[in-house]
PDB file of C-alpha atoms in Angstrom:
ATOM      1  CA  GLU B   1       0.000   0.000   0.000  1.00 83.00           C
ATOM      2  CA  ALA B   2       1.317   3.429  -1.002  1.00 83.00           C
ATOM      3  CA  GLN B   3       1.756   5.481   2.123  1.00 93.00           C
ATOM      4  CA  VAL B   4       3.691   7.952   4.218  1.00 97.00           C
ATOM      5  CA  THR B   5       4.484   6.730   7.709  1.00 97.00           C
ATOM      6  CA  GLN B   6       5.573   8.703  10.759  1.00 98.00           C
ATOM      7  CA  ASN B   7       6.895   7.593  14.096  1.00 97.00           C
ATOM      8  CA  PRO B   8       6.130   8.093  16.844  1.00 97.00           C
ATOM      9  CA  ARG B   9       2.484   9.083  16.568  1.00 97.00           C
ATOM     10  CA  TYR B  10       2.477  10.605  20.042  1.00 97.00           C
ATOM     11  CA  LEU B  11       5.378  11.926  22.070  1.00 97.00           C
ATOM     12  CA  ILE B  12       5.643  13.731  25.387  1.00 97.00           C
ATOM     13  CA  THR B  13       9.086  15.007  26.254  1.00 96.00           C
ATOM     14  CA  VAL B  14      10.842  17.626  28.346  1.00 96.00           C
ATOM     15  CA  THR B  15      12.594  20.820  27.386  1.00 97.00           C
ATOM     16  CA  GLY B  16      16.069  20.281  25.981  1.00 96.00           C
ATOM     17  CA  LYS B  17      15.887  16.539  25.361  1.00 96.00           C
ATOM     18  CA  LYS B  18      16.841  15.843  21.751  1.00 97.00           C
ATOM     19  CA  LEU B  19      14.318  13.929  19.708  1.00 97.00           C
ATOM     20  CA  THR B  20      13.782  12.688  16.168  1.00 98.00           C
ATOM     21  CA  VAL B  21      10.514  12.131  14.363  1.00 98.00           C
ATOM     22  CA  THR B  22      10.913   9.738  11.472  1.00 98.00           C
ATOM     23  CA  CYS B  23       9.139   9.938   8.142  1.00 98.00           C
ATOM     24  CA  SER B  24       9.226   7.342   5.409  1.00 98.00           C
ATOM     25  CA  GLN B  25       7.433   6.997   2.060  1.00 97.00           C
ATOM     26  CA  ASN B  26       7.247   3.969  -0.219  1.00 95.00           C
ATOM     27  CA  MET B  27       6.195   5.753  -3.417  1.00 94.00           C
ATOM     28  CA  ASN B  28       9.662   6.708  -4.702  1.00 94.00           C
ATOM     29  CA  HIS B  29       8.728  10.372  -4.383  1.00 93.00           C
ATOM     30  CA  GLU B  30      11.413  12.995  -4.893  1.00 92.00           C
ATOM     31  CA  TYR B  31       9.800  15.742  -2.838  1.00 92.00           C
ATOM     32  CA  MET B  32       9.267  15.537   0.915  1.00 94.00           C
ATOM     33  CA  SER B  33       8.261  18.162   3.420  1.00 95.00           C
ATOM     34  CA  TRP B  34       7.486  18.775   7.082  1.00 97.00           C
ATOM     35  CA  TYR B  35       4.616  20.914   8.335  1.00 97.00           C
ATOM     36  CA  ARG B  36       3.409  21.877  11.768  1.00 98.00           C
ATOM     37  CA  GLN B  37      -0.239  22.511  12.565  1.00 97.00           C
ATOM     38  CA  ASP B  38      -1.295  24.970  15.252  1.00 96.00           C
ATOM     39  CA  PRO B  39      -4.801  26.190  16.118  1.00 92.00           C
ATOM     40  CA  GLY B  40      -5.818  29.229  14.123  1.00 90.00           C
ATOM     41  CA  LEU B  41      -2.708  29.043  11.935  1.00 92.00           C
ATOM     42  CA  GLY B  42      -3.369  26.056   9.725  1.00 93.00           C
ATOM     43  CA  LEU B  43      -0.324  24.119   8.572  1.00 95.00           C
ATOM     44  CA  ARG B  44       3.003  25.839   8.045  1.00 95.00           C
ATOM     45  CA  GLN B  45       6.015  24.432   6.269  1.00 94.00           C
ATOM     46  CA  ILE B  46       9.130  23.779   8.367  1.00 96.00           C
ATOM     47  CA  TYR B  47      11.589  22.261   5.869  1.00 96.00           C
ATOM     48  CA  TYR B  48      11.414  20.600   2.517  1.00 93.00           C
ATOM     49  CA  SER B  49      13.591  18.432   0.313  1.00 93.00           C
ATOM     50  CA  MET B  50      13.533  18.339  -3.472  1.00 90.00           C
ATOM     51  CA  ASN B  51      15.677  15.187  -3.598  1.00 91.00           C
ATOM     52  CA  VAL B  52      18.417  13.268  -1.790  1.00 93.00           C
ATOM     53  CA  GLU B  53      20.897  15.619  -0.110  1.00 93.00           C
ATOM     54  CA  VAL B  54      18.836  18.674  -1.183  1.00 92.00           C
ATOM     55  CA  THR B  55      17.000  20.404   1.647  1.00 94.00           C
ATOM     56  CA  ASP B  56      15.823  23.958   2.283  1.00 92.00           C
ATOM     57  CA  LYS B  57      14.024  26.015   4.885  1.00 93.00           C
ATOM     58  CA  GLY B  58      10.320  26.599   4.845  1.00 92.00           C
ATOM     59  CA  ASP B  59       8.471  29.316   6.705  1.00 91.00           C
ATOM     60  CA  VAL B  60       9.172  28.237  10.301  1.00 95.00           C
ATOM     61  CA  PRO B  61      12.551  26.429  10.391  1.00 97.00           C
ATOM     62  CA  GLU B  62      13.899  27.777  13.695  1.00 97.00           C
ATOM     63  CA  GLY B  63      14.664  25.022  16.191  1.00 97.00           C
ATOM     64  CA  TYR B  64      14.474  22.203  13.653  1.00 98.00           C
ATOM     65  CA  LYS B  65      16.913  20.215  11.533  1.00 98.00           C
ATOM     66  CA  VAL B  66      16.370  17.730   8.745  1.00 98.00           C
ATOM     67  CA  SER B  67      18.424  15.397   6.604  1.00 96.00           C
ATOM     68  CA  ARG B  68      17.751  13.484   3.405  1.00 97.00           C
ATOM     69  CA  LYS B  69      20.324  10.736   3.002  1.00 97.00           C
ATOM     70  CA  GLU B  70      17.943   8.288   1.364  1.00 96.00           C
ATOM     71  CA  LYS B  71      15.090   9.001  -0.987  1.00 96.00           C
ATOM     72  CA  ARG B  72      12.473   7.324   1.186  1.00 97.00           C
ATOM     73  CA  ASN B  73      13.362   8.890   4.554  1.00 98.00           C
ATOM     74  CA  PHE B  74      13.165  12.461   5.806  1.00 98.00           C
ATOM     75  CA  PRO B  75      13.599  12.689   9.591  1.00 98.00           C
ATOM     76  CA  LEU B  76      12.806  15.817  11.588  1.00 98.00           C
ATOM     77  CA  ILE B  77      15.229  16.557  14.399  1.00 98.00           C
ATOM     78  CA  LEU B  78      14.626  18.792  17.393  1.00 97.00           C
ATOM     79  CA  GLU B  79      18.036  19.297  18.994  1.00 95.00           C
ATOM     80  CA  SER B  80      16.737  21.139  22.051  1.00 97.00           C
ATOM     81  CA  PRO B  81      12.950  21.121  22.120  1.00 97.00           C
ATOM     82  CA  SER B  82      11.086  23.971  23.768  1.00 97.00           C
ATOM     83  CA  PRO B  83       7.429  24.282  24.821  1.00 97.00           C
ATOM     84  CA  ASN B  84       6.645  26.461  21.782  1.00 97.00           C
ATOM     85  CA  GLN B  85       7.370  23.435  19.612  1.00 98.00           C
ATOM     86  CA  THR B  86       4.384  21.627  21.078  1.00 98.00           C
ATOM     87  CA  SER B  87       2.334  20.987  17.972  1.00 98.00           C
ATOM     88  CA  LEU B  88       0.936  18.475  15.515  1.00 98.00           C
ATOM     89  CA  TYR B  89       3.519  17.575  12.884  1.00 98.00           C
ATOM     90  CA  PHE B  90       2.905  16.227   9.402  1.00 98.00           C
ATOM     91  CA  CYS B  91       5.270  14.782   6.871  1.00 98.00           C
ATOM     92  CA  ALA B  92       4.222  14.893   3.215  1.00 95.00           C
ATOM     93  CA  SER B  93       5.590  13.682  -0.098  1.00 94.00           C
ATOM     94  CA  SER B  94       4.893  14.143  -3.799  1.00 91.00           C
ATOM     95  CA  PRO B  95       6.459  12.826  -6.999  1.00 88.00           C
ATOM     96  CA  ALA B  96       8.421  15.994  -7.789  1.00 77.00           C
ATOM     97  CA  GLY B  97       8.624  19.669  -6.968  1.00 60.00           C
ATOM     98  CA  ARG B  98       7.203  22.468  -9.150  1.00 60.00           C
ATOM     99  CA  SER B  99       4.799  20.123 -10.830  1.00 63.00           C
ATOM    100  CA  GLY B 100       1.668  20.794  -8.856  1.00 71.00           C
ATOM    101  CA  ASP B 101       1.504  17.163  -7.871  1.00 79.00           C
ATOM    102  CA  THR B 102      -0.765  16.237  -5.038  1.00 83.00           C
ATOM    103  CA  GLN B 103       1.016  15.889  -1.722  1.00 88.00           C
ATOM    104  CA  TYR B 104       0.364  12.799   0.335  1.00 92.00           C
ATOM    105  CA  PHE B 105       0.399  13.272   4.075  1.00 95.00           C
ATOM    106  CA  GLY B 106       1.466  11.001   6.881  1.00 97.00           C
ATOM    107  CA  PRO B 107      -0.841  10.364   9.840  1.00 96.00           C
ATOM    108  CA  GLY B 108       0.662  13.106  12.000  1.00 97.00           C
ATOM    109  CA  THR B 109       2.752  13.174  15.185  1.00 98.00           C
ATOM    110  CA  ARG B 110       1.388  14.871  18.265  1.00 97.00           C
ATOM    111  CA  LEU B 111       4.338  16.342  20.182  1.00 98.00           C
ATOM    112  CA  THR B 112       4.115  17.832  23.652  1.00 98.00           C
ATOM    113  CA  VAL B 113       7.163  19.532  25.156  1.00 97.00           C
ATOM    114  CA  LEU B 114       6.920  20.146  28.902  1.00 96.00           C
TER     115      LEU B 114
ATOM    116  CA  ALA T   1       4.196  36.324   0.015  1.00 71.00           C
ATOM    117  CA  GLN T   2       1.422  33.852  -0.434  1.00 81.00           C
ATOM    118  CA  THR T   3      -1.513  34.118   1.917  1.00 91.00           C
ATOM    119  CA  VAL T   4      -4.660  32.030   2.135  1.00 96.00           C
ATOM    120  CA  THR T   5      -7.648  33.255   4.104  1.00 97.00           C
ATOM    121  CA  GLN T   6     -10.583  31.244   5.347  1.00 97.00           C
ATOM    122  CA  SER T   7     -12.968  33.727   6.928  1.00 95.00           C
ATOM    123  CA  GLN T   8     -15.368  31.186   8.467  1.00 97.00           C
ATOM    124  CA  PRO T   9     -13.922  29.534  11.596  1.00 96.00           C
ATOM    125  CA  GLU T  10     -17.010  27.326  11.914  1.00 97.00           C
ATOM    126  CA  MET T  11     -19.957  26.351   9.749  1.00 97.00           C
ATOM    127  CA  SER T  12     -22.997  24.163  10.345  1.00 98.00           C
ATOM    128  CA  VAL T  13     -25.199  22.339   7.858  1.00 98.00           C
ATOM    129  CA  GLN T  14     -28.192  20.085   8.135  1.00 98.00           C
ATOM    130  CA  GLU T  15     -27.769  16.575   6.807  1.00 97.00           C
ATOM    131  CA  ALA T  16     -28.690  16.365   3.103  1.00 97.00           C
ATOM    132  CA  GLU T  17     -28.375  20.145   2.669  1.00 97.00           C
ATOM    133  CA  THR T  18     -25.718  22.100   0.773  1.00 98.00           C
ATOM    134  CA  VAL T  19     -22.981  24.187   2.348  1.00 98.00           C
ATOM    135  CA  THR T  20     -20.293  26.436   0.884  1.00 98.00           C
ATOM    136  CA  LEU T  21     -16.931  27.065   2.521  1.00 98.00           C
ATOM    137  CA  SER T  22     -15.099  30.235   1.519  1.00 98.00           C
ATOM    138  CA  CYS T  23     -11.453  30.739   0.683  1.00 98.00           C
ATOM    139  CA  THR T  24      -9.503  33.643  -0.745  1.00 97.00           C
ATOM    140  CA  TYR T  25      -5.821  33.726  -1.604  1.00 96.00           C
ATOM    141  CA  ASP T  26      -3.203  36.175  -2.639  1.00 93.00           C
ATOM    142  CA  THR T  27      -0.503  35.378  -5.162  1.00 87.00           C
ATOM    143  CA  SER T  28       1.532  37.152  -7.796  1.00 85.00           C
ATOM    144  CA  GLU T  29       2.000  33.977  -9.819  1.00 83.00           C
ATOM    145  CA  SER T  30       0.027  33.145 -12.944  1.00 81.00           C
ATOM    146  CA  ASP T  31       0.571  29.401 -12.634  1.00 83.00           C
ATOM    147  CA  TYR T  32      -0.493  27.787  -9.384  1.00 89.00           C
ATOM    148  CA  TYR T  33      -2.706  25.109  -7.903  1.00 91.00           C
ATOM    149  CA  LEU T  34      -5.444  25.183  -5.301  1.00 94.00           C
ATOM    150  CA  PHE T  35      -6.586  22.415  -2.999  1.00 95.00           C
ATOM    151  CA  TRP T  36      -9.151  21.606  -0.400  1.00 97.00           C
ATOM    152  CA  TYR T  37      -8.100  19.117   2.267  1.00 97.00           C
ATOM    153  CA  LYS T  38     -10.348  17.475   4.820  1.00 97.00           C
ATOM    154  CA  GLN T  39      -9.117  16.650   8.316  1.00 97.00           C
ATOM    155  CA  PRO T  40     -11.494  14.407  10.274  1.00 96.00           C
ATOM    156  CA  PRO T  41     -11.039  13.721  14.005  1.00 94.00           C
ATOM    157  CA  SER T  42      -8.444  11.070  13.094  1.00 93.00           C
ATOM    158  CA  ARG T  43      -6.250  14.051  12.034  1.00 94.00           C
ATOM    159  CA  GLN T  44      -5.419  12.444   8.690  1.00 94.00           C
ATOM    160  CA  MET T  45      -5.130  15.003   5.872  1.00 95.00           C
ATOM    161  CA  ILE T  46      -7.357  13.855   3.013  1.00 95.00           C
ATOM    162  CA  LEU T  47      -7.366  15.514  -0.384  1.00 94.00           C
ATOM    163  CA  VAL T  48     -10.891  16.551  -1.350  1.00 96.00           C
ATOM    164  CA  ILE T  49     -10.381  18.428  -4.597  1.00 95.00           C
ATOM    165  CA  ARG T  50      -7.667  19.993  -6.729  1.00 93.00           C
ATOM    166  CA  GLN T  51      -7.875  22.930  -9.156  1.00 93.00           C
ATOM    167  CA  GLU T  52      -5.280  24.039 -11.685  1.00 90.00           C
ATOM    168  CA  ALA T  53      -5.307  27.813 -12.075  1.00 89.00           C
ATOM    169  CA  TYR T  54      -4.914  27.755 -15.852  1.00 87.00           C
ATOM    170  CA  LYS T  55      -8.060  25.656 -16.248  1.00 86.00           C
ATOM    171  CA  GLN T  56     -11.272  27.656 -16.521  1.00 82.00           C
ATOM    172  CA  GLN T  57     -13.515  24.743 -15.661  1.00 88.00           C
ATOM    173  CA  ASN T  58     -14.386  24.282 -12.007  1.00 92.00           C
ATOM    174  CA  ALA T  59     -13.222  20.984 -10.544  1.00 90.00           C
ATOM    175  CA  THR T  60     -15.773  18.515  -9.220  1.00 91.00           C
ATOM    176  CA  GLU T  61     -15.475  15.265  -7.261  1.00 90.00           C
ATOM    177  CA  ASN T  62     -18.806  13.585  -6.651  1.00 94.00           C
ATOM    178  CA  ARG T  63     -20.650  15.752  -4.083  1.00 96.00           C
ATOM    179  CA  PHE T  64     -17.787  18.234  -3.864  1.00 97.00           C
ATOM    180  CA  SER T  65     -17.339  21.093  -6.297  1.00 96.00           C
ATOM    181  CA  VAL T  66     -15.505  24.385  -6.347  1.00 97.00           C
ATOM    182  CA  ASN T  67     -16.308  27.878  -7.527  1.00 96.00           C
ATOM    183  CA  PHE T  68     -12.973  29.180  -8.805  1.00 95.00           C
ATOM    184  CA  GLN T  69     -12.947  32.906  -9.515  1.00 94.00           C
ATOM    185  CA  LYS T  70      -9.413  33.641 -10.688  1.00 93.00           C
ATOM    186  CA  ALA T  71      -9.752  37.395 -11.039  1.00 92.00           C
ATOM    187  CA  ALA T  72     -11.231  37.677  -7.554  1.00 94.00           C
ATOM    188  CA  LYS T  73      -8.716  35.128  -6.169  1.00 95.00           C
ATOM    189  CA  SER T  74     -11.545  33.167  -4.642  1.00 96.00           C
ATOM    190  CA  PHE T  75     -11.820  29.391  -4.310  1.00 96.00           C
ATOM    191  CA  SER T  76     -14.925  28.207  -2.456  1.00 97.00           C
ATOM    192  CA  LEU T  77     -15.907  24.598  -1.784  1.00 98.00           C
ATOM    193  CA  LYS T  78     -19.501  23.461  -2.160  1.00 98.00           C
ATOM    194  CA  ILE T  79     -20.611  20.250  -0.495  1.00 98.00           C
ATOM    195  CA  SER T  80     -23.934  18.929  -1.740  1.00 97.00           C
ATOM    196  CA  ASP T  81     -26.155  16.405   0.040  1.00 97.00           C
ATOM    197  CA  SER T  82     -24.105  16.754   3.218  1.00 97.00           C
ATOM    198  CA  GLN T  83     -23.495  13.599   5.191  1.00 97.00           C
ATOM    199  CA  LEU T  84     -22.498  13.013   8.806  1.00 97.00           C
ATOM    200  CA  GLY T  85     -19.130  11.790   7.589  1.00 96.00           C
ATOM    201  CA  ASP T  86     -18.423  15.206   6.079  1.00 97.00           C
ATOM    202  CA  ALA T  87     -17.998  16.667   9.556  1.00 98.00           C
ATOM    203  CA  ALA T  88     -14.350  17.708   9.791  1.00 98.00           C
ATOM    204  CA  MET T  89     -11.908  20.586   9.599  1.00 98.00           C
ATOM    205  CA  TYR T  90     -11.477  21.774   6.019  1.00 98.00           C
ATOM    206  CA  PHE T  91      -8.326  23.496   4.842  1.00 97.00           C
ATOM    207  CA  CYS T  92      -7.877  25.519   1.698  1.00 97.00           C
ATOM    208  CA  ALA T  93      -4.329  25.559   0.325  1.00 95.00           C
ATOM    209  CA  GLU T  94      -2.351  27.071  -2.515  1.00 93.00           C
ATOM    210  CA  LEU T  95       0.722  25.589  -4.117  1.00 89.00           C
ATOM    211  CA  GLU T  96       3.460  27.508  -5.916  1.00 76.00           C
ATOM    212  CA  TYR T  97       7.153  27.052  -6.515  1.00 69.00           C
ATOM    213  CA  GLY T  98       8.919  24.257  -4.725  1.00 66.00           C
ATOM    214  CA  ASN T  99       5.714  22.439  -3.959  1.00 70.00           C
ATOM    215  CA  LYS T 100       5.187  24.450  -0.777  1.00 78.00           C
ATOM    216  CA  LEU T 101       1.583  24.337   0.241  1.00 87.00           C
ATOM    217  CA  VAL T 102       0.335  27.460   1.995  1.00 92.00           C
ATOM    218  CA  PHE T 103      -2.715  26.731   4.107  1.00 95.00           C
ATOM    219  CA  GLY T 104      -5.565  28.770   5.462  1.00 96.00           C
ATOM    220  CA  ALA T 105      -6.473  28.577   9.138  1.00 96.00           C
ATOM    221  CA  GLY T 106      -9.240  26.058   8.487  1.00 97.00           C
ATOM    222  CA  THR T 107     -13.031  25.877   8.811  1.00 98.00           C
ATOM    223  CA  ILE T 108     -14.712  23.445  11.170  1.00 97.00           C
ATOM    224  CA  LEU T 109     -17.775  21.943   9.522  1.00 98.00           C
ATOM    225  CA  ARG T 110     -20.492  20.482  11.752  1.00 98.00           C
ATOM    226  CA  VAL T 111     -23.226  18.345  10.242  1.00 98.00           C
ATOM    227  CA  LYS T 112     -26.538  18.128  12.107  1.00 97.00           C
ATOM    228  CA  SER T 113     -28.783  15.094  11.842  1.00 94.00           C
TER     229      SER T 113
END
């Protein structure tokens, strides 16, 4: 089944404790992206990747890191999480950038930083 | 910068009736794409409908249709014969360069039986 998976689905952590949220897609998509969803703000892009080893900042990149060493995986790293990073996070993928292709979303990761 | 505005935080509709969700956007591009996504309580983001800006014809998907007014930069979603399963948060989004989706704040749709 074609899908985007994220792990973990739920995470409660404390300020300053490094964490990684994994994202994987099995559709051989070139483009992958991370969004965060906050009430009243919709979804906002954190980082995106046009292909392996090609990543760039989105609208809200502060406090986050990403890497794209393999085409299928695009982990989101919070080196020192803070309470303002409490949010619902989505990973998405599409066949290629600039093409208007539909983006397929993962199931979301609910992160709480205490 | 791209902006997408959904002016209705919440809407209600009676089962089997029709409801329209509003969306306006701001872009300087001539080539772009517009989407409506549905987010049920499961939080999964589900594509409802997609519109290509260069196409004059309004997109339709079964009970879902859009009214795309390019000059007015308006992209409303009409849901006909509303069903209980349509209850969800609906997001309007615009896509430009780099496949970045810019989302509106969302509209919560409640369906009354």
